[in-house]
Short mmCIF file of C-alpha atoms and ligand atoms in Angstrom, two decimals:
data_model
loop_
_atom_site.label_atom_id
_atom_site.label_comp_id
_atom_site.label_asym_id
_atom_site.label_seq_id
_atom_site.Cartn_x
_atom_site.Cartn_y
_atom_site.Cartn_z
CA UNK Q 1 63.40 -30.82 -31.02
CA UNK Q 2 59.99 -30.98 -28.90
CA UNK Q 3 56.93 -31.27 -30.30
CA UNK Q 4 54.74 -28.20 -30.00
CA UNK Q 5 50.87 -28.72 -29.14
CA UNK Q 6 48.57 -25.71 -30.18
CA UNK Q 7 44.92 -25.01 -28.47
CA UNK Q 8 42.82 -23.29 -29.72
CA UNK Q 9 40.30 -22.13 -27.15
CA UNK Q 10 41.73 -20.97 -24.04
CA UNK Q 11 38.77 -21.32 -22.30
CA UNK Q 12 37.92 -24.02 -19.23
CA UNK Q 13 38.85 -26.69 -21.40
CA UNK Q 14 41.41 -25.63 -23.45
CA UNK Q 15 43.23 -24.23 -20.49
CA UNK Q 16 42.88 -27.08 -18.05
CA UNK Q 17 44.12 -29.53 -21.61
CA UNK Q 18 47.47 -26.99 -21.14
CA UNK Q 19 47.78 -27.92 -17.17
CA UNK Q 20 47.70 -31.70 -17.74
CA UNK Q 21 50.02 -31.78 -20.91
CA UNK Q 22 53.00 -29.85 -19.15
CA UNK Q 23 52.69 -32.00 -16.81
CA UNK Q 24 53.30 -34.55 -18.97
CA UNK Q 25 56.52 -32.45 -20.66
CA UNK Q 26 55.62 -33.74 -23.84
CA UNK Q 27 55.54 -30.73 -25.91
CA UNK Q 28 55.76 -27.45 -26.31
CA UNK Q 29 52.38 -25.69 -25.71
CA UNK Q 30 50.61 -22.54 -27.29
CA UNK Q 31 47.13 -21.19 -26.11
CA UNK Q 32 45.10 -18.78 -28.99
CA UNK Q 33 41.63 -17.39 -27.74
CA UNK Q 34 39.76 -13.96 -29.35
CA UNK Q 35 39.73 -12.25 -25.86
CA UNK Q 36 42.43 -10.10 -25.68
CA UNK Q 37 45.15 -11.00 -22.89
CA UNK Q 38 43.27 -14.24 -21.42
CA UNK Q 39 45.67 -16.81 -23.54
CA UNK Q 40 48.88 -14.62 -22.73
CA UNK Q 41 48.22 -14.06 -18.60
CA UNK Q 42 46.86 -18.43 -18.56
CA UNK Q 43 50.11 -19.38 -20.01
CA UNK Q 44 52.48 -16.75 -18.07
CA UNK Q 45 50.47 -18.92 -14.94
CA UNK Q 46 50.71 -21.97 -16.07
CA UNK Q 47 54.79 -21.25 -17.12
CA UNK Q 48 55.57 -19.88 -13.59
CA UNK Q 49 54.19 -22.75 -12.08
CA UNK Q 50 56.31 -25.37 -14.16
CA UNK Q 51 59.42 -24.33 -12.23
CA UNK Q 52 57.32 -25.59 -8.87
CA UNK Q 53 56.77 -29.24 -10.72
CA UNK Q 54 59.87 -29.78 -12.21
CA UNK Q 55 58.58 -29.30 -15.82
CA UNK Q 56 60.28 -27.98 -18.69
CA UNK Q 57 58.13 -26.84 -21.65
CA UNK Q 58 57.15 -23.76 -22.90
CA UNK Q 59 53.55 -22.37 -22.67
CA UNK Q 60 53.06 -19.36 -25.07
CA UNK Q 61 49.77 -17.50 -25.02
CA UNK Q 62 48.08 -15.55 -28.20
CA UNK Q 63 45.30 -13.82 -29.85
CA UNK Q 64 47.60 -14.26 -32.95
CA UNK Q 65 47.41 -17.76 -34.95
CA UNK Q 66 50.82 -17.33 -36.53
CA UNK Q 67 51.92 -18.46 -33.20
CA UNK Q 68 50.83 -21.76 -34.15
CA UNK Q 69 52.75 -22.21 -36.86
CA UNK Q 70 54.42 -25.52 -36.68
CA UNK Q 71 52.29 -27.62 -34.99
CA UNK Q 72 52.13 -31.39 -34.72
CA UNK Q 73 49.23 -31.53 -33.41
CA UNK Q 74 45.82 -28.47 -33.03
CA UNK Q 75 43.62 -29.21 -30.84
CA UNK Q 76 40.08 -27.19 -30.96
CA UNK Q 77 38.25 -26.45 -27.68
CA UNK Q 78 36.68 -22.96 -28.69
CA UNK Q 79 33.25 -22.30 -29.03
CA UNK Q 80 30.73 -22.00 -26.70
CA UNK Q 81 30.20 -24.62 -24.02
CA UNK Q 82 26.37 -25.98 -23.12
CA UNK Q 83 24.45 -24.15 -19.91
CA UNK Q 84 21.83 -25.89 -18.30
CA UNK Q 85 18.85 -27.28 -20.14
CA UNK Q 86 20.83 -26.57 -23.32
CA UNK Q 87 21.86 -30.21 -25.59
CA UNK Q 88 24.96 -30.54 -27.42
CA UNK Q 89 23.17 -29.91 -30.59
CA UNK Q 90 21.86 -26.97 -29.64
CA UNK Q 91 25.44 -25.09 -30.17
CA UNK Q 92 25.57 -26.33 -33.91
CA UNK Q 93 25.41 -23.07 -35.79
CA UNK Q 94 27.64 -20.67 -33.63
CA UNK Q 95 30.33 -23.35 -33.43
CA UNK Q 96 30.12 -24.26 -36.57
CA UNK Q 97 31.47 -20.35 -37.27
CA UNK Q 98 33.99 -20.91 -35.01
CA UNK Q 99 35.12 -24.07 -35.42
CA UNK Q 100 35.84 -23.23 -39.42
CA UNK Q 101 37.49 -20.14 -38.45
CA UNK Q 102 39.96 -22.06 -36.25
CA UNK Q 103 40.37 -24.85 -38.79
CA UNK Q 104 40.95 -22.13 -41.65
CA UNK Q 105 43.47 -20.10 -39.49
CA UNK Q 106 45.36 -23.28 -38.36
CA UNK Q 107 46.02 -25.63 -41.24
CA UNK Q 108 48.03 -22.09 -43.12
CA UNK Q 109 50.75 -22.06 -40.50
CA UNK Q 110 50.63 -25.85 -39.83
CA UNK Q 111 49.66 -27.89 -43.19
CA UNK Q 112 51.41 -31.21 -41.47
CA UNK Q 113 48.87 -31.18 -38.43
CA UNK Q 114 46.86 -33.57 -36.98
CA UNK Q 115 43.97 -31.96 -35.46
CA UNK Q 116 41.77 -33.25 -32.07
CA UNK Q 117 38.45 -31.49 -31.93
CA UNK Q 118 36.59 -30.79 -28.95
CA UNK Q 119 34.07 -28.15 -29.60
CA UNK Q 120 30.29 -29.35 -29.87
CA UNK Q 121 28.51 -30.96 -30.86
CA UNK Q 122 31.11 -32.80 -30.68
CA UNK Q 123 30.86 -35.02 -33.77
CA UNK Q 124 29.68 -32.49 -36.44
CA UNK Q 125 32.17 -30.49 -35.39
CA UNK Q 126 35.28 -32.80 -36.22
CA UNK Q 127 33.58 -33.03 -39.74
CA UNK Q 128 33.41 -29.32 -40.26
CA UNK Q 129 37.03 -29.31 -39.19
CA UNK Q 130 38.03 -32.41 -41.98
CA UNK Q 131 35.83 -30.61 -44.76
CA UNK Q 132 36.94 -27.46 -44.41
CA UNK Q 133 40.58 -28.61 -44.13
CA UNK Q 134 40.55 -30.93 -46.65
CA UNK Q 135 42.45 -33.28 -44.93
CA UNK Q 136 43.13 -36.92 -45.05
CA UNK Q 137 40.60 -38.54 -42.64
CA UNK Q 138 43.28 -40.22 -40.61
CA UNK Q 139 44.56 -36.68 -39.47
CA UNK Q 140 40.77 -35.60 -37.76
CA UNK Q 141 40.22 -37.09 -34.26
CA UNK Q 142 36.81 -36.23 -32.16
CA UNK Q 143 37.13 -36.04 -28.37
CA UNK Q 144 34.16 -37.79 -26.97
CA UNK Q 145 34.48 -41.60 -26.33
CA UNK Q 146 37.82 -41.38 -23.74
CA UNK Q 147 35.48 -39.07 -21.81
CA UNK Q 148 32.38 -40.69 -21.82
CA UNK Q 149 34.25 -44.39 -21.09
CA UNK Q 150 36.67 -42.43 -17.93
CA UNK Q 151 32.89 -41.27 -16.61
CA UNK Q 152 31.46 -45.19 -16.69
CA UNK Q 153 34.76 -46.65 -15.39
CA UNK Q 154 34.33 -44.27 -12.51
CA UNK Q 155 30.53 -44.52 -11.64
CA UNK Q 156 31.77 -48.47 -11.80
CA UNK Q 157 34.33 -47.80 -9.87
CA UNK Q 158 32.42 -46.13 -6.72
CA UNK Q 159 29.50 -48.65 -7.18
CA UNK Q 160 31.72 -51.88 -6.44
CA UNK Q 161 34.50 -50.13 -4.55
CA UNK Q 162 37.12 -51.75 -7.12
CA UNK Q 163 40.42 -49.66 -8.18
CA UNK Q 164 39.98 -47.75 -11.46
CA UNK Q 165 42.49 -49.26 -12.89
CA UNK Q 166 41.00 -52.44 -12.84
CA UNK Q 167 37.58 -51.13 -14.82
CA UNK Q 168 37.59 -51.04 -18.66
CA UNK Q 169 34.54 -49.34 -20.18
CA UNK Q 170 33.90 -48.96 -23.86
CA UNK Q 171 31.19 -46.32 -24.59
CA UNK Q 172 30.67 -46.04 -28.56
CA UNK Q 173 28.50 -43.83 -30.80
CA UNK Q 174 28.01 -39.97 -30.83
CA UNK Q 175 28.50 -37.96 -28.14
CA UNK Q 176 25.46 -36.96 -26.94
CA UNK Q 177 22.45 -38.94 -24.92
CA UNK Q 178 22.38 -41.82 -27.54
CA UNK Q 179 25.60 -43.02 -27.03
CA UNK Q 180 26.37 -46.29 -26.68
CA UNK Q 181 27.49 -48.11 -23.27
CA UNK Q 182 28.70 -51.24 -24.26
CA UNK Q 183 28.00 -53.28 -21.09
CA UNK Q 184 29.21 -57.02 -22.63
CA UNK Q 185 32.28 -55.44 -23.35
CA UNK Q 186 33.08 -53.59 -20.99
CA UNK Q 187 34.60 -55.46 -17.57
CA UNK Q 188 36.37 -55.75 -14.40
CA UNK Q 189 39.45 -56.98 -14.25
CA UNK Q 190 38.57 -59.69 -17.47
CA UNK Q 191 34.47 -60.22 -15.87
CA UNK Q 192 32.38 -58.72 -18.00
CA UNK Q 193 30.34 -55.90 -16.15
CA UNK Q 194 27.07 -58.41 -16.87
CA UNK Q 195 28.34 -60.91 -14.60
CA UNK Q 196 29.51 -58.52 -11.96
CA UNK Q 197 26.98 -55.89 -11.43
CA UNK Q 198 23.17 -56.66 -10.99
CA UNK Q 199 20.78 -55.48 -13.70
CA UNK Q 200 19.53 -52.78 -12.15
CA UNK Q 201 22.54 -51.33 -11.01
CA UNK Q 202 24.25 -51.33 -14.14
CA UNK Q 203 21.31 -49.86 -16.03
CA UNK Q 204 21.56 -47.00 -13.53
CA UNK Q 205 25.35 -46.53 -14.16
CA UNK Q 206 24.54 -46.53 -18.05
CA UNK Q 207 21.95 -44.19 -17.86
CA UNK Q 208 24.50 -41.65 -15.95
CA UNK Q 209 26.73 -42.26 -18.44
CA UNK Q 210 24.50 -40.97 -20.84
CA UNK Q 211 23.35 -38.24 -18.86
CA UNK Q 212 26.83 -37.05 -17.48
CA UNK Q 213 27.68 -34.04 -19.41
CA UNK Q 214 24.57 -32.98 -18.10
CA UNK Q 215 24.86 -33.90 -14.91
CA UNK Q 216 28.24 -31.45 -14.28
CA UNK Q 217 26.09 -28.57 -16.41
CA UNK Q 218 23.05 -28.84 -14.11
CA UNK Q 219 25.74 -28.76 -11.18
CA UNK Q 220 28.12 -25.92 -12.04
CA UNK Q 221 25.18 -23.52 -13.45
CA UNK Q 222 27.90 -21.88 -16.43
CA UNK Q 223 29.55 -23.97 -18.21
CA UNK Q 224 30.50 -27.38 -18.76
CA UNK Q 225 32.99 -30.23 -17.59
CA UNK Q 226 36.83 -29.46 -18.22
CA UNK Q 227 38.93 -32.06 -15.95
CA UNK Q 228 37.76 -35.00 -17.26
CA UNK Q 229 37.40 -33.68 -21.03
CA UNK Q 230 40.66 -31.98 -20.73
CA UNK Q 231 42.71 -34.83 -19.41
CA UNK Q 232 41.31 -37.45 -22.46
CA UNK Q 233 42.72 -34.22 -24.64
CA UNK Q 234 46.24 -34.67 -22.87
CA UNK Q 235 45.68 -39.07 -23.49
CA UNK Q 236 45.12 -38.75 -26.86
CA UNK Q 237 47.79 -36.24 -27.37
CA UNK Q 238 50.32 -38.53 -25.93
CA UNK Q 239 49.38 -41.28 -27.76
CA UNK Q 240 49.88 -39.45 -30.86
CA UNK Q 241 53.24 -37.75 -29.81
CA UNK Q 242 54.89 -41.22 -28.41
CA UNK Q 243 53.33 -43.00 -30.93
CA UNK Q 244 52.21 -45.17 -29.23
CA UNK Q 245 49.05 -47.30 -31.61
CA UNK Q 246 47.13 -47.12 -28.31
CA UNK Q 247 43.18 -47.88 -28.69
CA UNK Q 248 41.03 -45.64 -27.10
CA UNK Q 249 36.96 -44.64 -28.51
CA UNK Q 250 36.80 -41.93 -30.45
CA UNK Q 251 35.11 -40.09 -32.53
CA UNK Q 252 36.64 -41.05 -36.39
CA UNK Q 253 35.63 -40.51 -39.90
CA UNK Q 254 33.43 -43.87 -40.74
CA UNK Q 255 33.90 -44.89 -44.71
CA UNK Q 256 31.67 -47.97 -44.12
CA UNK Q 257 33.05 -49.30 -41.00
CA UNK Q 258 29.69 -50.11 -38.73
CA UNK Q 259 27.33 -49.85 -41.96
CA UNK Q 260 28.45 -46.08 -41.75
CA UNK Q 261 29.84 -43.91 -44.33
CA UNK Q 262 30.45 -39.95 -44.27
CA UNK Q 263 30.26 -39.14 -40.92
CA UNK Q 264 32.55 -38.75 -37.52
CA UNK Q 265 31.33 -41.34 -34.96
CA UNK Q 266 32.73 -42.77 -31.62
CA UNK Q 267 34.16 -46.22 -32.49
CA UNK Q 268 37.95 -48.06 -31.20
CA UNK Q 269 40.76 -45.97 -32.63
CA UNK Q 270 44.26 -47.12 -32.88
CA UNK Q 271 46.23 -43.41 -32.17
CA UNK Q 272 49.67 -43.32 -33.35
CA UNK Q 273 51.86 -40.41 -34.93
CA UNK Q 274 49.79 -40.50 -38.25
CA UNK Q 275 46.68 -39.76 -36.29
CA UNK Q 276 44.35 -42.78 -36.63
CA UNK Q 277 46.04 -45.92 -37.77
CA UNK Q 278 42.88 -48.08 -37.29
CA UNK Q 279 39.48 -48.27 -36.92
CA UNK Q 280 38.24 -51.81 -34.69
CA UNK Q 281 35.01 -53.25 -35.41
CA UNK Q 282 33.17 -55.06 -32.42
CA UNK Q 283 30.64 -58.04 -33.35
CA UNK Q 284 27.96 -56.50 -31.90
CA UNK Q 285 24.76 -58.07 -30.77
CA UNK Q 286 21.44 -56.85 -32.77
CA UNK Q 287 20.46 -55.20 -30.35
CA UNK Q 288 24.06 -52.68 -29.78
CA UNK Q 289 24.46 -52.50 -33.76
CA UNK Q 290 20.05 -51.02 -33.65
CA UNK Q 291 21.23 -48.35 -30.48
CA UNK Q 292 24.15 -47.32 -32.63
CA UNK Q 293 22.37 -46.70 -36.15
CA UNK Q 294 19.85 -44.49 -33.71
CA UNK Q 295 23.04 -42.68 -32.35
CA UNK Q 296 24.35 -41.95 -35.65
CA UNK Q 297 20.85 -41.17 -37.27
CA UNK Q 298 21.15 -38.08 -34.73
CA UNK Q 299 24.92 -37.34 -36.01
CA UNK Q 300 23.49 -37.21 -39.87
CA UNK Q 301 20.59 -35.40 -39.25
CA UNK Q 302 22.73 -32.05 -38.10
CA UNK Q 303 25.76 -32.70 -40.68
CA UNK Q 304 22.52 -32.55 -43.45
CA UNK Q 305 21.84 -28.91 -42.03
CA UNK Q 306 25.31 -27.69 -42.66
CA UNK Q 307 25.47 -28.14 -46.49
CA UNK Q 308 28.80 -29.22 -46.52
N1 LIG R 1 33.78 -33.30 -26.66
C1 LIG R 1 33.73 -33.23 -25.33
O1 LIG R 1 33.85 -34.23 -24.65
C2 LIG R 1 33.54 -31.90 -24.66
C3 LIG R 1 33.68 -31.79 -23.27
C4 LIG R 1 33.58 -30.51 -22.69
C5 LIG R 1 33.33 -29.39 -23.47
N2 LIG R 1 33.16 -29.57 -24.81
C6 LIG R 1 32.91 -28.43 -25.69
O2 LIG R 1 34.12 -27.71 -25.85
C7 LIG R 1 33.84 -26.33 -26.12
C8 LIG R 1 34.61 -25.46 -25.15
O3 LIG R 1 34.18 -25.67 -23.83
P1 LIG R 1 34.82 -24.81 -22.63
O4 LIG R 1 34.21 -25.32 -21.39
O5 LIG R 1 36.28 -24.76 -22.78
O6 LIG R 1 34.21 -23.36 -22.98
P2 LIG R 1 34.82 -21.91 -22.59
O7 LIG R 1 33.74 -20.93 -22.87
O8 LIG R 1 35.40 -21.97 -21.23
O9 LIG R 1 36.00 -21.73 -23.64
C9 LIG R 1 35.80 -21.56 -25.00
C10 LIG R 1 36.76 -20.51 -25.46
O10 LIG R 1 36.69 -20.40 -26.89
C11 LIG R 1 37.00 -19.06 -27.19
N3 LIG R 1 36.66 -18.73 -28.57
C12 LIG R 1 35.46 -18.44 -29.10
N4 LIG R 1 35.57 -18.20 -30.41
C13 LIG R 1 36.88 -18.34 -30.74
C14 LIG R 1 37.62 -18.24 -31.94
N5 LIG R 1 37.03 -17.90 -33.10
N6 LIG R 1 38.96 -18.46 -31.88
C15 LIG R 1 39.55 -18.77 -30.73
N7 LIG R 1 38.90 -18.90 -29.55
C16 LIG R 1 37.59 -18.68 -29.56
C17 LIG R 1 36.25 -18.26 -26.15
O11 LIG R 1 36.73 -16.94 -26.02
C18 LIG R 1 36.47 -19.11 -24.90
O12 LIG R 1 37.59 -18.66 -24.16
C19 LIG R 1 32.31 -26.22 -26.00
O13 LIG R 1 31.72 -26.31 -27.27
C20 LIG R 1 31.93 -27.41 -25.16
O14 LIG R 1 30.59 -27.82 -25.38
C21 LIG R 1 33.27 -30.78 -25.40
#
């Protein structure tokens, strides 16, 4: 039997998430949105153009949830995505809305679920998910740190000219201009990025790692990225389905891991088909464990205006 992946959000995100995971033909895929007909006529699209690619899934589109029903895995893209000179934070109460909605509508028809959260900002929102769930921790995953690592490996990538797949970048924290680019860790092919890249250069690739949500925003005028968010969706969900205990950053409940308790925050995950199997601590230097208490000071602050 295949595995069936449900998104919730059909939007630029949630759509795109659909093109790269039948692609994969790992599961069975099913797109719920409000707007009436959107989820249906992206899914007939995406279904007529599996026979082109060789593909066989099925890609079901819905304003109904009980077409989720089932699921392995949820993943939650809707809400409303930044436009320019807008933060992350600045979507907290209207997603919030939404973002319990989804959870509420999705755990009745799939109580097994693991769930992969997308919607911003992007941390408070996996915890509005797990609360209003009341799931196990293990089975609430944040989308944030795959992204924000895939943007530094690349502006590494076209500073030294080196093959992506010889760049490893860990970015850690919350999702949003605080996170943390750790630059001892992080290397190319085993030389740590320190060693390889000249100060000044690497500052500037950390501060547009920072800045690159913003950066697409500012360029596409409505809207935010999709590609690159919507391909760590498909990672993540492949991990989970293969099972695969692969460690990526992400954004995972924290019950004292880091000096952090009670809240979602980018940090190594171990994915695997019970969700997250592990949590990884770094040693970090004063100085990285100082930028990630600021990062997660910004995390608490809008959790405490949700009174959850
Ligand atoms: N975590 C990340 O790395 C990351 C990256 C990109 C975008 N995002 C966030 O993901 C969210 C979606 O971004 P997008 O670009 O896909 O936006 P979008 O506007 O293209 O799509 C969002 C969709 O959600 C739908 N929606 C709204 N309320 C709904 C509900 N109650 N039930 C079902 N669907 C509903 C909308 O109709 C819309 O189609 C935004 O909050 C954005 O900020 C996060």
């Amino acid at each position: 039997m295949k595995s069936k992946v449900s998104i919730i959000g059909a939007g630029m995100t949630g759509s795109t998430a659909a093109h790269w995971l039948a692609e994969r033909e790992i599961a069975d895929l099913v797109l719920v949105d409000v707007v009436e007909g959107m989820p249906q006529g992206k899914a007939l699209d995406l279904q007529e153009a599996l026979p082109v690619i060789g593909k066989d899934v099925s890609v079901t589109g819905s304003n109904d949830y009980a077409a989720t029903a089932g699921s392995d895995i949820i993943v939650i893209t809707a809400g409303l995505p930044r436009k320019p000179g807008m933060s992350r934070d600045d979507l907290l109460f209207a997603n919030t809305n939404i973002v319990k909605k989804a959870t509420e509508a999705t755990i009745q028809y799939s109580p097994d679920a693991i769930y992969i959260v997308l919607t911003n900002p992007l941390d408070v929102m996996a915890y509005v998910t797990l609360k209003t769930a009341g799931l196990d921790p293990h089975r609430v995953i944040g989308q944030a740190g795959v992204l924000d690592s895939a943007r530094m490996r690349a502006f590494v990538s076209m500073d030294l000219g080196v093959s992506i797949e010889n760049i490893h970048c860990y970015v850690l924290g919350g999702h949003g201009d605080n996170m943390v680019p750790l630059t001892r860790a992080s290397n190319v092919a085993g030389i740590p990025l320190e060693d390889i890249l000249p100060a000044d250069r690497l500052e500037a690739i950390v501060d547009r790692t920072r800045k690159g949500g913003g950066e697409i925003v500012s360029l596409l005028k409505t809207g935010s990225a999709y590609y690159a968010p919507a391909a760590a969706i498909a990672q993540m969900v492949e991990a989970i389905l293969k099972d695969k205990h692969l460690i990526v950053p992400a954004a995972a409940y924290l019950t004292g891991q880091y000096g952090l308790k009670d809240i979602f925050f980018g940090v190594p995950v171990q994915l695997g088909r019970k969700g997250v199997e592990k949590v990884y601590e770094y040693q970090l230097s004063d100085q990285e464990m100082a930028a990630l208490k600021k990062s997660a000071e910004g995390v608490k602050e809008n959790i405490a205006k949700l009174n959850f």
